[in-house]
Amino acid sequence: MSITVEQVLSALKNVEDPDLKKDLVTLNMIKDVEIENRFVRFTLELTTPACPLKEMLKNACVNAIKHFVDKEAEIAIHVTSRVTTPVNSNSLDNIKNIILVSSGKGGVGKSTVASNLAVSLAAEGAKVGLIDADIYGPSVPTMFGLRDAKPSARETPDGKTRIIPIEKFGVKLLSLGFFADPDQPVPWRGPMASNAVKQLFNDADWGELDYLIVDLPPGTGDIHITITQSYPITGAVIVTTPQQVALADTRKGLAMFLMPGINIPVLGVVENMAYFTPPELPDNKYHLFGKDGGKLLAQQFNVPFLGELPIVQQVSEAGDSGLPAVLDRTSFVAQAFGAIAGRIAQQVAIANATLVTPAV
Amino acid sequence: MSITVEQVLSALKNVEDPDLKKDLVTLNMIKDVEIENRFVRFTLELTTPACPLKEMLKNACVNAIKHFVDKEAEIAIHVTSRVTTPVNSNSLDNIKNIILVSSGKGGVGKSTVASNLAVSLAAEGAKVGLIDADIYGPSVPTMFGLRDAKPSARETPDGKTRIIPIEKFGVKLLSLGFFADPDQPVPWRGPMASNAVKQLFNDADWGELDYLIVDLPPGTGDIHITITQSYPITGAVIVTTPQQVALADTRKGLAMFLMPGINIPVLGVVENMAYFTPPELPDNKYHLFGKDGGKLLAQQFNVPFLGELPIVQQVSEAGDSGLPAVLDRTSFVAQAFGAIAGRIAQQVAIANATLVTPAV
């Protein structure tokens, strides 16, 4: 007797997405079920290609079918993804999610996290853009080895001339640094800076993007106010180092997103420069800038803790050399960044699911 | 035969101040010469109490008198100082020198350097004030253990009500952080931020100061433009970490001071987080963020290199605990900061001497 589609769907109704707290069938994540005797084939459509639960969900599907339908079933699952978008998305139709990477304080590794997050998500197959909105200290040109790059412009079908983002390591990039001499200071007052950043959003040919990562300047100034008021933001990632002095600023940076007039979901806190381990003393962790500050901050505001990143000489060297550290996919650092990228993508899916009521 | 005043002054004409390139008598640094037979007593008035050449100059005076006048002379030198001021000083009469502590990038330890510089200069006997102008991330309240401090105000003889700076560790302090809830974000646009900072300069009762240190926010934005346009600045100290990404920003921060419309002397570059030495491996230096970047930057712009500071856990802990690291005067860190403070005071004297033509 052949297995039926109904049996398979009925079994998969027992598999719940632990983030979205609904079963996979209700979430419309099971597609194209095909059956041939004991061979079951279907597509599992995740909410992000960087989903850290991928293997866990696949295993749960296999177990459910074997348990509820036929323990001899042979199951092939094709995993794809369709990145979700907040329901209130409007002004930037082709961009599914705008993610702000922010810190109260500068120098905590915000640009390092933003760059490696973008490259990690692209490596998982997502369509990713990165705006470097740190007008006074744009780091993306150095971190991507694009110090002398100048984006060109082209006319798009709507008759407008648009800036073409530069593509590298699978990420579409624009930085205010591309439009200024890297050695020249930019002594601009707030309104001028805000207008420059808006052009990167509005006047560029981004095409279709799953995630547009925005590397914000430190603080809570003009650019933050402009961006949060002008665009539909999926959420903000907060980067901090563990010491109190940084945390004091980070707390304010985080609290800004929660203010009634701004009200942007905080996707979580990344703790950077958590500790240093010399190669000669692999068991020693030197907490050079304090301990667990990021974790405590996440607890205090009841937002997810996305992970900690150690101080690794290669990360700063990689940033300087124009080859983001995650490119070496086998390294410890790439795995740490990859895990954090996965958790961020997961939080994006959760944020979107709590805003959208999925069609049952 | 008794030694004469003329003999002593004639001998001291052979002692040159290596910074100011003139002899001590011409520089008017020898005062109150008194003689009693072979006993010679005089005052050596330096340009800063933190002068790193103090011992060297004293020895040179003794040697000159013994060599040119009487090798049996007994010499007692009383060292004092009168901090010099730029000639063009105008709007803030009672403040001899305004020193900006700046960095292109945040998180490089600018506030740590500014705080420890202020405490070091005060410990040498100078009258020191510190303005924390980092509106979005004021660190001074945490670093000086003054998170809950609220300055009061009083009426001054000119009939105005003025804010009274808080005094701690010998330094008069004002921070924008004193006027805001430490956990509340300050989402202010530029003009509002600039006005707040100007109040700290204009509406506070600073009294007489040798040095007013200003901890600037990172970048080259509104507050920088306002301060450099509104006040007579003696010079700027640039803080950086060694890595390229930080240096790229620092280069711009430094270049801003040299722009024709701004034109502020750069007193030198401090390289922070130069290396880490684990206590278990005292001979190892881990250059976690690159090597010699600050030194090369100083060379490139032909400005003094003021010194490097290692990453020391106690420094960040000290900052967090509200007890600046230099308070423990015997520590390696205090000595490193003290040496840098001395070099900065020295550069201030040089900057002022090149502006003022000394009366011969």
mmCIF file of N, CA, C and O in Angstrom, chain A residues 106-107 136-139 142 182-190 194 219-222 225-226 243-245 249 251-252 255-256 259 276 278-281 284 286-289 311 313 316 320, chain B residues 106-107 136-139 142 182-190 219-222 225-226 229 243-245 249 251-252 255-256 259 276 278-281 284 286-289 311 313 316 320:
data_model
loop_
_atom_site.group_PDB
_atom_site.id
_atom_site.type_symbol
_atom_site.label_atom_id
_atom_site.label_comp_id
_atom_site.label_asym_id
_atom_site.label_seq_id
_atom_site.Cartn_x
_atom_site.Cartn_y
_atom_site.Cartn_z
ATOM 1 N N GLY A 106 31.738 53.533 19.774
ATOM 2 C CA GLY A 106 32.522 53.137 18.614
ATOM 3 C C GLY A 106 33.612 52.154 18.994
ATOM 4 O O GLY A 106 33.885 51.940 20.169
ATOM 5 N N GLY A 107 34.221 51.543 17.984
ATOM 6 C CA GLY A 107 35.387 50.705 18.216
ATOM 7 C C GLY A 107 35.102 49.393 18.895
ATOM 8 O O GLY A 107 36.005 48.717 19.358
ATOM 9 N N TYR A 136 31.584 59.286 9.251
ATOM 10 C CA TYR A 136 32.857 59.850 9.705
ATOM 11 C C TYR A 136 33.964 58.798 9.760
ATOM 12 O O TYR A 136 35.127 59.133 9.838
ATOM 13 N N GLY A 137 33.580 57.532 9.741
ATOM 14 C CA GLY A 137 34.601 56.484 9.785
ATOM 15 C C GLY A 137 34.175 55.271 8.993
ATOM 16 O O GLY A 137 34.010 54.192 9.548
ATOM 17 N N PRO A 138 33.979 55.404 7.688
ATOM 18 C CA PRO A 138 33.526 54.241 6.908
ATOM 19 C C PRO A 138 34.602 53.160 6.863
ATOM 20 O O PRO A 138 35.745 53.441 6.515
ATOM 21 N N SER A 139 34.265 51.948 7.264
ATOM 22 C CA SER A 139 35.248 50.867 7.339
ATOM 23 C C SER A 139 35.105 49.872 6.205
ATOM 24 O O SER A 139 36.028 49.113 5.919
ATOM 25 N N THR A 142 37.869 49.470 3.440
ATOM 26 C CA THR A 142 39.071 48.756 3.878
ATOM 27 C C THR A 142 38.766 47.277 4.085
ATOM 28 O O THR A 142 39.510 46.406 3.625
ATOM 29 N N PRO A 182 39.764 58.708 0.802
ATOM 30 C CA PRO A 182 39.916 58.037 2.098
ATOM 31 C C PRO A 182 40.755 58.812 3.112
ATOM 32 O O PRO A 182 40.625 58.590 4.315
ATOM 33 N N ASP A 183 41.599 59.720 2.654
ATOM 34 C CA ASP A 183 42.429 60.461 3.614
ATOM 35 C C ASP A 183 41.845 61.826 3.973
ATOM 36 O O ASP A 183 42.398 62.542 4.797
ATOM 37 N N GLN A 184 40.745 62.193 3.341
ATOM 38 C CA GLN A 184 40.187 63.506 3.610
ATOM 39 C C GLN A 184 39.112 63.436 4.680
ATOM 40 O O GLN A 184 38.230 62.582 4.629
ATOM 41 N N PRO A 185 39.168 64.338 5.646
ATOM 42 C CA PRO A 185 38.105 64.357 6.658
ATOM 43 C C PRO A 185 36.797 64.850 6.049
ATOM 44 O O PRO A 185 36.790 65.523 5.024
ATOM 45 N N VAL A 186 35.696 64.477 6.697
ATOM 46 C CA VAL A 186 34.373 64.873 6.225
ATOM 47 C C VAL A 186 33.718 65.691 7.324
ATOM 48 O O VAL A 186 32.919 65.175 8.095
ATOM 49 N N PRO A 187 34.096 66.957 7.460
ATOM 50 C CA PRO A 187 33.522 67.742 8.556
ATOM 51 C C PRO A 187 32.139 68.253 8.169
ATOM 52 O O PRO A 187 31.948 69.410 7.848
ATOM 53 N N TRP A 188 31.165 67.312 8.181
ATOM 54 C CA TRP A 188 29.795 67.654 7.802
ATOM 55 C C TRP A 188 28.946 67.756 9.041
ATOM 56 O O TRP A 188 29.017 66.925 9.937
ATOM 57 N N ARG A 189 28.067 68.746 9.059
ATOM 58 C CA ARG A 189 27.068 68.790 10.120
ATOM 59 C C ARG A 189 25.971 67.778 9.802
ATOM 60 O O ARG A 189 25.878 67.257 8.695
ATOM 61 N N GLY A 190 25.122 67.520 10.813
ATOM 62 C CA GLY A 190 24.124 66.457 10.740
ATOM 63 C C GLY A 190 23.275 66.383 9.479
ATOM 64 O O GLY A 190 23.201 65.328 8.853
ATOM 65 N N SER A 194 22.967 63.167 6.956
ATOM 66 C CA SER A 194 21.733 62.394 6.815
ATOM 67 C C SER A 194 21.313 62.303 5.351
ATOM 68 O O SER A 194 20.870 61.255 4.882
ATOM 69 N N GLY A 219 26.740 55.847 18.522
ATOM 70 C CA GLY A 219 25.945 56.915 19.131
ATOM 71 C C GLY A 219 24.477 56.834 18.775
ATOM 72 O O GLY A 219 23.971 55.785 18.359
ATOM 73 N N THR A 220 23.802 57.939 18.981
ATOM 74 C CA THR A 220 22.359 58.004 18.732
ATOM 75 C C THR A 220 22.054 59.355 18.120
ATOM 76 O O THR A 220 21.243 60.117 18.645
ATOM 77 N N GLY A 221 22.694 59.662 17.009
ATOM 78 C CA GLY A 221 22.606 61.013 16.451
ATOM 79 C C GLY A 221 21.736 61.143 15.215
ATOM 80 O O GLY A 221 20.788 60.383 15.006
ATOM 81 N N ASP A 222 22.093 62.116 14.401
ATOM 82 C CA ASP A 222 21.297 62.472 13.224
ATOM 83 C C ASP A 222 20.990 61.286 12.316
ATOM 84 O O ASP A 222 19.862 61.112 11.873
ATOM 85 N N ILE A 225 18.442 58.861 13.723
ATOM 86 C CA ILE A 225 17.085 59.420 13.720
ATOM 87 C C ILE A 225 16.528 59.370 12.298
ATOM 88 O O ILE A 225 15.410 58.910 12.057
ATOM 89 N N THR A 226 17.333 59.796 11.328
ATOM 90 C CA THR A 226 16.875 59.823 9.938
ATOM 91 C C THR A 226 16.507 58.430 9.444
ATOM 92 O O THR A 226 15.424 58.230 8.888
ATOM 93 N N GLN A 243 33.093 45.663 28.740
ATOM 94 C CA GLN A 243 33.359 46.555 29.883
ATOM 95 C C GLN A 243 32.240 47.560 30.099
ATOM 96 O O GLN A 243 31.528 47.966 29.197
ATOM 97 N N GLN A 244 32.136 47.973 31.372
ATOM 98 C CA GLN A 244 31.072 48.876 31.821
ATOM 99 C C GLN A 244 30.985 50.140 30.998
ATOM 100 O O GLN A 244 29.915 50.606 30.664
ATOM 101 N N VAL A 245 32.150 50.712 30.705
ATOM 102 C CA VAL A 245 32.142 51.999 30.012
ATOM 103 C C VAL A 245 31.490 51.847 28.643
ATOM 104 O O VAL A 245 30.746 52.709 28.191
ATOM 105 N N ASP A 249 27.193 53.053 27.276
ATOM 106 C CA ASP A 249 26.789 53.647 26.004
ATOM 107 C C ASP A 249 25.866 52.718 25.233
ATOM 108 O O ASP A 249 24.913 53.155 24.593
ATOM 109 N N ARG A 251 23.834 50.520 26.367
ATOM 110 C CA ARG A 251 22.509 50.514 26.992
ATOM 111 C C ARG A 251 21.656 51.627 26.394
ATOM 112 O O ARG A 251 20.495 51.442 26.067
ATOM 113 N N LYS A 252 22.292 52.786 26.211
ATOM 114 C CA LYS A 252 21.555 53.908 25.637
ATOM 115 C C LYS A 252 21.249 53.677 24.168
ATOM 116 O O LYS A 252 20.168 53.993 23.691
ATOM 117 N N ALA A 255 18.420 51.289 24.169
ATOM 118 C CA ALA A 255 17.173 51.907 24.649
ATOM 119 C C ALA A 255 16.573 52.825 23.584
ATOM 120 O O ALA A 255 15.354 52.958 23.489
ATOM 121 N N MET A 256 17.418 53.429 22.765
ATOM 122 C CA MET A 256 16.900 54.311 21.710
ATOM 123 C C MET A 256 15.920 53.577 20.801
ATOM 124 O O MET A 256 14.878 54.111 20.438
ATOM 125 N N MET A 259 12.423 53.296 22.197
ATOM 126 C CA MET A 259 11.654 54.506 22.527
ATOM 127 C C MET A 259 10.344 54.524 21.730
ATOM 128 O O MET A 259 10.305 54.069 20.583
ATOM 129 N N PHE A 276 40.665 36.826 25.172
ATOM 130 C CA PHE A 276 41.790 36.504 24.288
ATOM 131 C C PHE A 276 42.453 35.229 24.776
ATOM 132 O O PHE A 276 42.657 35.051 25.973
ATOM 133 N N PRO A 278 45.925 33.169 24.027
ATOM 134 C CA PRO A 278 47.183 33.088 23.278
ATOM 135 C C PRO A 278 47.354 31.669 22.734
ATOM 136 O O PRO A 278 47.002 30.708 23.429
ATOM 137 N N PRO A 279 47.896 31.529 21.522
ATOM 138 C CA PRO A 279 48.084 30.185 20.960
ATOM 139 C C PRO A 279 48.917 29.289 21.884
ATOM 140 O O PRO A 279 48.698 28.083 21.944
ATOM 141 N N GLU A 280 49.853 29.894 22.646
ATOM 142 C CA GLU A 280 50.715 29.103 23.524
ATOM 143 C C GLU A 280 49.987 28.606 24.771
ATOM 144 O O GLU A 280 50.470 27.718 25.469
ATOM 145 N N LEU A 281 48.876 29.243 25.121
ATOM 146 C CA LEU A 281 48.136 28.865 26.337
ATOM 147 C C LEU A 281 46.667 28.636 25.967
ATOM 148 O O LEU A 281 45.792 29.418 26.340
ATOM 149 N N ASN A 284 43.783 29.147 28.434
ATOM 150 C CA ASN A 284 43.591 30.396 29.176
ATOM 151 C C ASN A 284 42.689 31.349 28.407
ATOM 152 O O ASN A 284 42.865 31.547 27.215
ATOM 153 N N TYR A 286 41.765 35.256 28.638
ATOM 154 C CA TYR A 286 42.003 36.536 29.303
ATOM 155 C C TYR A 286 40.851 37.467 28.973
ATOM 156 O O TYR A 286 40.672 37.849 27.823
ATOM 157 N N HIS A 287 40.077 37.794 29.971
ATOM 158 C CA HIS A 287 38.946 38.702 29.756
ATOM 159 C C HIS A 287 39.460 40.127 29.864
ATOM 160 O O HIS A 287 39.309 40.787 30.887
ATOM 161 N N LEU A 288 40.089 40.601 28.789
ATOM 162 C CA LEU A 288 40.810 41.875 28.824
ATOM 163 C C LEU A 288 39.884 43.047 29.068
ATOM 164 O O LEU A 288 40.301 44.079 29.562
ATOM 165 N N PHE A 289 38.656 42.908 28.656
ATOM 166 C CA PHE A 289 37.720 44.043 28.787
ATOM 167 C C PHE A 289 36.520 43.670 29.653
ATOM 168 O O PHE A 289 35.421 44.153 29.438
ATOM 169 N N ILE A 311 38.699 37.859 20.980
ATOM 170 C CA ILE A 311 39.670 38.699 20.277
ATOM 171 C C ILE A 311 40.595 37.762 19.528
ATOM 172 O O ILE A 311 41.251 36.921 20.137
ATOM 173 N N GLN A 313 43.568 37.754 16.579
ATOM 174 C CA GLN A 313 44.438 38.604 15.781
ATOM 175 C C GLN A 313 44.053 38.556 14.301
ATOM 176 O O GLN A 313 44.047 39.568 13.620
ATOM 177 N N SER A 316 41.285 41.109 13.067
ATOM 178 C CA SER A 316 41.675 42.486 12.753
ATOM 179 C C SER A 316 42.591 42.498 11.534
ATOM 180 O O SER A 316 42.487 43.359 10.668
ATOM 181 N N ASP A 320 41.864 44.358 7.990
ATOM 182 C CA ASP A 320 42.829 45.263 7.376
ATOM 183 C C ASP A 320 43.204 44.839 5.969
ATOM 184 O O ASP A 320 43.506 45.665 5.107
ATOM 185 N N GLY B 106 35.782 55.613 17.338
ATOM 186 C CA GLY B 106 35.445 55.427 18.740
ATOM 187 C C GLY B 106 36.088 54.170 19.287
ATOM 188 O O GLY B 106 36.610 53.343 18.532
ATOM 189 N N GLY B 107 36.055 54.040 20.616
ATOM 190 C CA GLY B 107 36.493 52.797 21.241
ATOM 191 C C GLY B 107 37.981 52.556 21.208
ATOM 192 O O GLY B 107 38.443 51.452 21.468
ATOM 193 N N TYR B 136 26.983 61.450 23.068
ATOM 194 C CA TYR B 136 26.238 60.204 22.890
ATOM 195 C C TYR B 136 26.819 59.071 23.740
ATOM 196 O O TYR B 136 26.166 58.057 23.946
ATOM 197 N N GLY B 137 28.050 59.256 24.216
ATOM 198 C CA GLY B 137 28.640 58.205 25.037
ATOM 199 C C GLY B 137 29.560 58.785 26.091
ATOM 200 O O GLY B 137 30.755 58.525 26.100
ATOM 201 N N PRO B 138 29.024 59.587 27.017
ATOM 202 C CA PRO B 138 29.902 60.193 28.020
ATOM 203 C C PRO B 138 30.478 59.129 28.954
ATOM 204 O O PRO B 138 29.733 58.348 29.529
ATOM 205 N N SER B 139 31.796 59.086 29.077
ATOM 206 C CA SER B 139 32.447 58.050 29.880
ATOM 207 C C SER B 139 32.960 58.574 31.219
ATOM 208 O O SER B 139 33.220 57.798 32.124
ATOM 209 N N THR B 142 31.396 57.392 34.624
ATOM 210 C CA THR B 142 31.790 56.045 35.043
ATOM 211 C C THR B 142 33.254 56.022 35.464
ATOM 212 O O THR B 142 33.605 55.470 36.501
ATOM 213 N N PRO B 182 21.760 58.184 33.111
ATOM 214 C CA PRO B 182 22.774 57.364 32.436
ATOM 215 C C PRO B 182 22.198 56.260 31.553
ATOM 216 O O PRO B 182 22.873 55.791 30.648
ATOM 217 N N ASP B 183 20.958 55.849 31.792
ATOM 218 C CA ASP B 183 20.391 54.778 30.974
ATOM 219 C C ASP B 183 19.518 55.304 29.836
ATOM 220 O O ASP B 183 19.002 54.521 29.043
ATOM 221 N N GLN B 184 19.329 56.610 29.781
ATOM 222 C CA GLN B 184 18.452 57.146 28.745
ATOM 223 C C GLN B 184 19.255 57.573 27.525
ATOM 224 O O GLN B 184 20.265 58.248 27.647
ATOM 225 N N PRO B 185 18.790 57.194 26.337
ATOM 226 C CA PRO B 185 19.484 57.648 25.133
ATOM 227 C C PRO B 185 19.269 59.138 24.923
ATOM 228 O O PRO B 185 18.321 59.719 25.434
ATOM 229 N N VAL B 186 20.181 59.751 24.196
ATOM 230 C CA VAL B 186 20.111 61.181 23.905
ATOM 231 C C VAL B 186 20.008 61.342 22.390
ATOM 232 O O VAL B 186 21.003 61.612 21.733
ATOM 233 N N PRO B 187 18.833 61.124 21.820
ATOM 234 C CA PRO B 187 18.734 61.220 20.366
ATOM 235 C C PRO B 187 18.605 62.670 19.942
ATOM 236 O O PRO B 187 17.534 63.140 19.587
ATOM 237 N N TRP B 188 19.723 63.393 20.013
ATOM 238 C CA TRP B 188 19.749 64.807 19.669
ATOM 239 C C TRP B 188 20.384 64.982 18.305
ATOM 240 O O TRP B 188 21.413 64.366 18.012
ATOM 241 N N ARG B 189 19.829 65.867 17.526
ATOM 242 C CA ARG B 189 20.501 66.242 16.283
ATOM 243 C C ARG B 189 21.633 67.213 16.614
ATOM 244 O O ARG B 189 21.719 67.735 17.725
ATOM 245 N N GLY B 190 22.493 67.453 15.610
ATOM 246 C CA GLY B 190 23.720 68.218 15.821
ATOM 247 C C GLY B 190 23.606 69.540 16.557
ATOM 248 O O GLY B 190 24.310 69.755 17.554
ATOM 249 N N GLY B 219 34.945 60.876 15.466
ATOM 250 C CA GLY B 219 34.501 61.427 14.186
ATOM 251 C C GLY B 219 34.910 62.865 13.979
ATOM 252 O O GLY B 219 35.837 63.371 14.623
ATOM 253 N N THR B 220 34.244 63.510 13.056
ATOM 254 C CA THR B 220 34.565 64.888 12.697
ATOM 255 C C THR B 220 33.250 65.620 12.445
ATOM 256 O O THR B 220 33.037 66.179 11.371
ATOM 257 N N GLY B 221 32.382 65.616 13.439
ATOM 258 C CA GLY B 221 31.029 66.136 13.207
ATOM 259 C C GLY B 221 30.754 67.487 13.834
ATOM 260 O O GLY B 221 31.660 68.308 14.027
ATOM 261 N N ASP B 222 29.494 67.703 14.162
ATOM 262 C CA ASP B 222 29.025 68.992 14.657
ATOM 263 C C ASP B 222 29.835 69.529 15.826
ATOM 264 O O ASP B 222 30.202 70.700 15.865
ATOM 265 N N ILE B 225 33.276 70.771 14.917
ATOM 266 C CA ILE B 225 33.238 72.028 14.167
ATOM 267 C C ILE B 225 32.944 73.178 15.129
ATOM 268 O O ILE B 225 33.627 74.206 15.127
ATOM 269 N N THR B 226 31.973 72.977 15.993
ATOM 270 C CA THR B 226 31.593 74.034 16.931
ATOM 271 C C THR B 226 32.752 74.409 17.856
ATOM 272 O O THR B 226 33.084 75.588 18.005
ATOM 273 N N GLN B 229 35.690 76.143 16.179
ATOM 274 C CA GLN B 229 35.378 77.495 15.703
ATOM 275 C C GLN B 229 35.130 78.471 16.844
ATOM 276 O O GLN B 229 35.239 79.681 16.663
ATOM 277 N N GLN B 243 45.460 49.172 14.291
ATOM 278 C CA GLN B 243 45.014 48.541 13.040
ATOM 279 C C GLN B 243 44.573 49.541 11.978
ATOM 280 O O GLN B 243 44.144 50.644 12.269
ATOM 281 N N GLN B 244 44.708 49.094 10.719
ATOM 282 C CA GLN B 244 44.441 49.933 9.546
ATOM 283 C C GLN B 244 43.059 50.563 9.600
ATOM 284 O O GLN B 244 42.876 51.721 9.254
ATOM 285 N N VAL B 245 42.069 49.752 9.987
ATOM 286 C CA VAL B 245 40.701 50.254 9.941
ATOM 287 C C VAL B 245 40.552 51.448 10.880
ATOM 288 O O VAL B 245 39.878 52.423 10.566
ATOM 289 N N ASP B 249 40.408 56.000 9.866
ATOM 290 C CA ASP B 249 39.557 57.034 10.466
ATOM 291 C C ASP B 249 40.393 58.076 11.189
ATOM 292 O O ASP B 249 40.097 59.266 11.153
ATOM 293 N N ARG B 251 43.398 59.033 10.570
ATOM 294 C CA ARG B 251 44.052 59.890 9.594
ATOM 295 C C ARG B 251 43.132 61.063 9.245
ATOM 296 O O ARG B 251 43.563 62.210 9.163
ATOM 297 N N LYS B 252 41.846 60.754 9.075
ATOM 298 C CA LYS B 252 40.893 61.815 8.747
ATOM 299 C C LYS B 252 40.663 62.738 9.926
ATOM 300 O O LYS B 252 40.577 63.952 9.767
ATOM 301 N N ALA B 255 43.689 64.894 10.030
ATOM 302 C CA ALA B 255 43.731 65.843 8.907
ATOM 303 C C ALA B 255 42.739 66.986 9.110
ATOM 304 O O ALA B 255 42.987 68.113 8.682
ATOM 305 N N MET B 256 41.633 66.707 9.805
ATOM 306 C CA MET B 256 40.650 67.771 10.048
ATOM 307 C C MET B 256 41.282 68.957 10.770
ATOM 308 O O MET B 256 41.032 70.107 10.416
ATOM 309 N N MET B 259 43.183 71.320 8.510
ATOM 310 C CA MET B 259 42.490 71.998 7.406
ATOM 311 C C MET B 259 42.621 73.509 7.567
ATOM 312 O O MET B 259 42.609 74.026 8.689
ATOM 313 N N PHE B 276 49.384 43.073 24.060
ATOM 314 C CA PHE B 276 48.977 42.454 25.328
ATOM 315 C C PHE B 276 50.050 41.483 25.766
ATOM 316 O O PHE B 276 50.573 40.713 24.968
ATOM 317 N N PRO B 278 50.455 38.523 28.576
ATOM 318 C CA PRO B 278 49.844 37.767 29.677
ATOM 319 C C PRO B 278 50.826 37.660 30.838
ATOM 320 O O PRO B 278 52.028 37.514 30.606
ATOM 321 N N PRO B 279 50.326 37.746 32.073
ATOM 322 C CA PRO B 279 51.231 37.664 33.222
ATOM 323 C C PRO B 279 52.075 36.384 33.199
ATOM 324 O O PRO B 279 53.226 36.378 33.634
ATOM 325 N N GLU B 280 51.517 35.284 32.639
ATOM 326 C CA GLU B 280 52.240 34.005 32.613
ATOM 327 C C GLU B 280 53.365 33.993 31.576
ATOM 328 O O GLU B 280 54.237 33.130 31.610
ATOM 329 N N LEU B 281 53.307 34.898 30.607
ATOM 330 C CA LEU B 281 54.320 34.919 29.544
ATOM 331 C C LEU B 281 54.861 36.347 29.419
ATOM 332 O O LEU B 281 54.601 37.033 28.435
ATOM 333 N N ASN B 284 56.238 37.797 26.158
ATOM 334 C CA ASN B 284 55.469 37.779 24.901
ATOM 335 C C ASN B 284 54.662 39.057 24.748
ATOM 336 O O ASN B 284 53.999 39.489 25.683
ATOM 337 N N TYR B 286 51.656 40.272 22.386
ATOM 338 C CA TYR B 286 50.702 39.919 21.338
ATOM 339 C C TYR B 286 50.139 41.210 20.743
ATOM 340 O O TYR B 286 49.450 41.951 21.436
ATOM 341 N N HIS B 287 50.463 41.448 19.504
ATOM 342 C CA HIS B 287 49.962 42.663 18.844
ATOM 343 C C HIS B 287 48.594 42.363 18.266
ATOM 344 O O HIS B 287 48.438 42.110 17.080
ATOM 345 N N LEU B 288 47.598 42.373 19.160
ATOM 346 C CA LEU B 288 46.259 41.899 18.783
ATOM 347 C C LEU B 288 45.629 42.757 17.704
ATOM 348 O O LEU B 288 44.781 42.309 16.961
ATOM 349 N N PHE B 289 46.010 43.998 17.637
ATOM 350 C CA PHE B 289 45.364 44.902 16.676
ATOM 351 C C PHE B 289 46.402 45.496 15.721
ATOM 352 O O PHE B 289 46.256 46.624 15.257
ATOM 353 N N ILE B 311 47.614 46.893 26.223
ATOM 354 C CA ILE B 311 46.310 46.494 26.746
ATOM 355 C C ILE B 311 46.548 45.914 28.126
ATOM 356 O O ILE B 311 47.286 44.941 28.265
ATOM 357 N N GLN B 313 44.512 44.701 31.577
ATOM 358 C CA GLN B 313 43.190 44.433 32.139
ATOM 359 C C GLN B 313 42.822 45.465 33.205
ATOM 360 O O GLN B 313 41.705 45.920 33.279
ATOM 361 N N SER B 316 41.071 48.793 32.002
ATOM 362 C CA SER B 316 39.633 48.791 31.749
ATOM 363 C C SER B 316 38.871 48.564 33.055
ATOM 364 O O SER B 316 37.836 49.170 33.300
ATOM 365 N N ASP B 320 36.216 51.110 34.783
ATOM 366 C CA ASP B 320 34.882 50.678 35.191
ATOM 367 C C ASP B 320 34.617 50.944 36.665
ATOM 368 O O ASP B 320 33.493 51.202 37.075
#
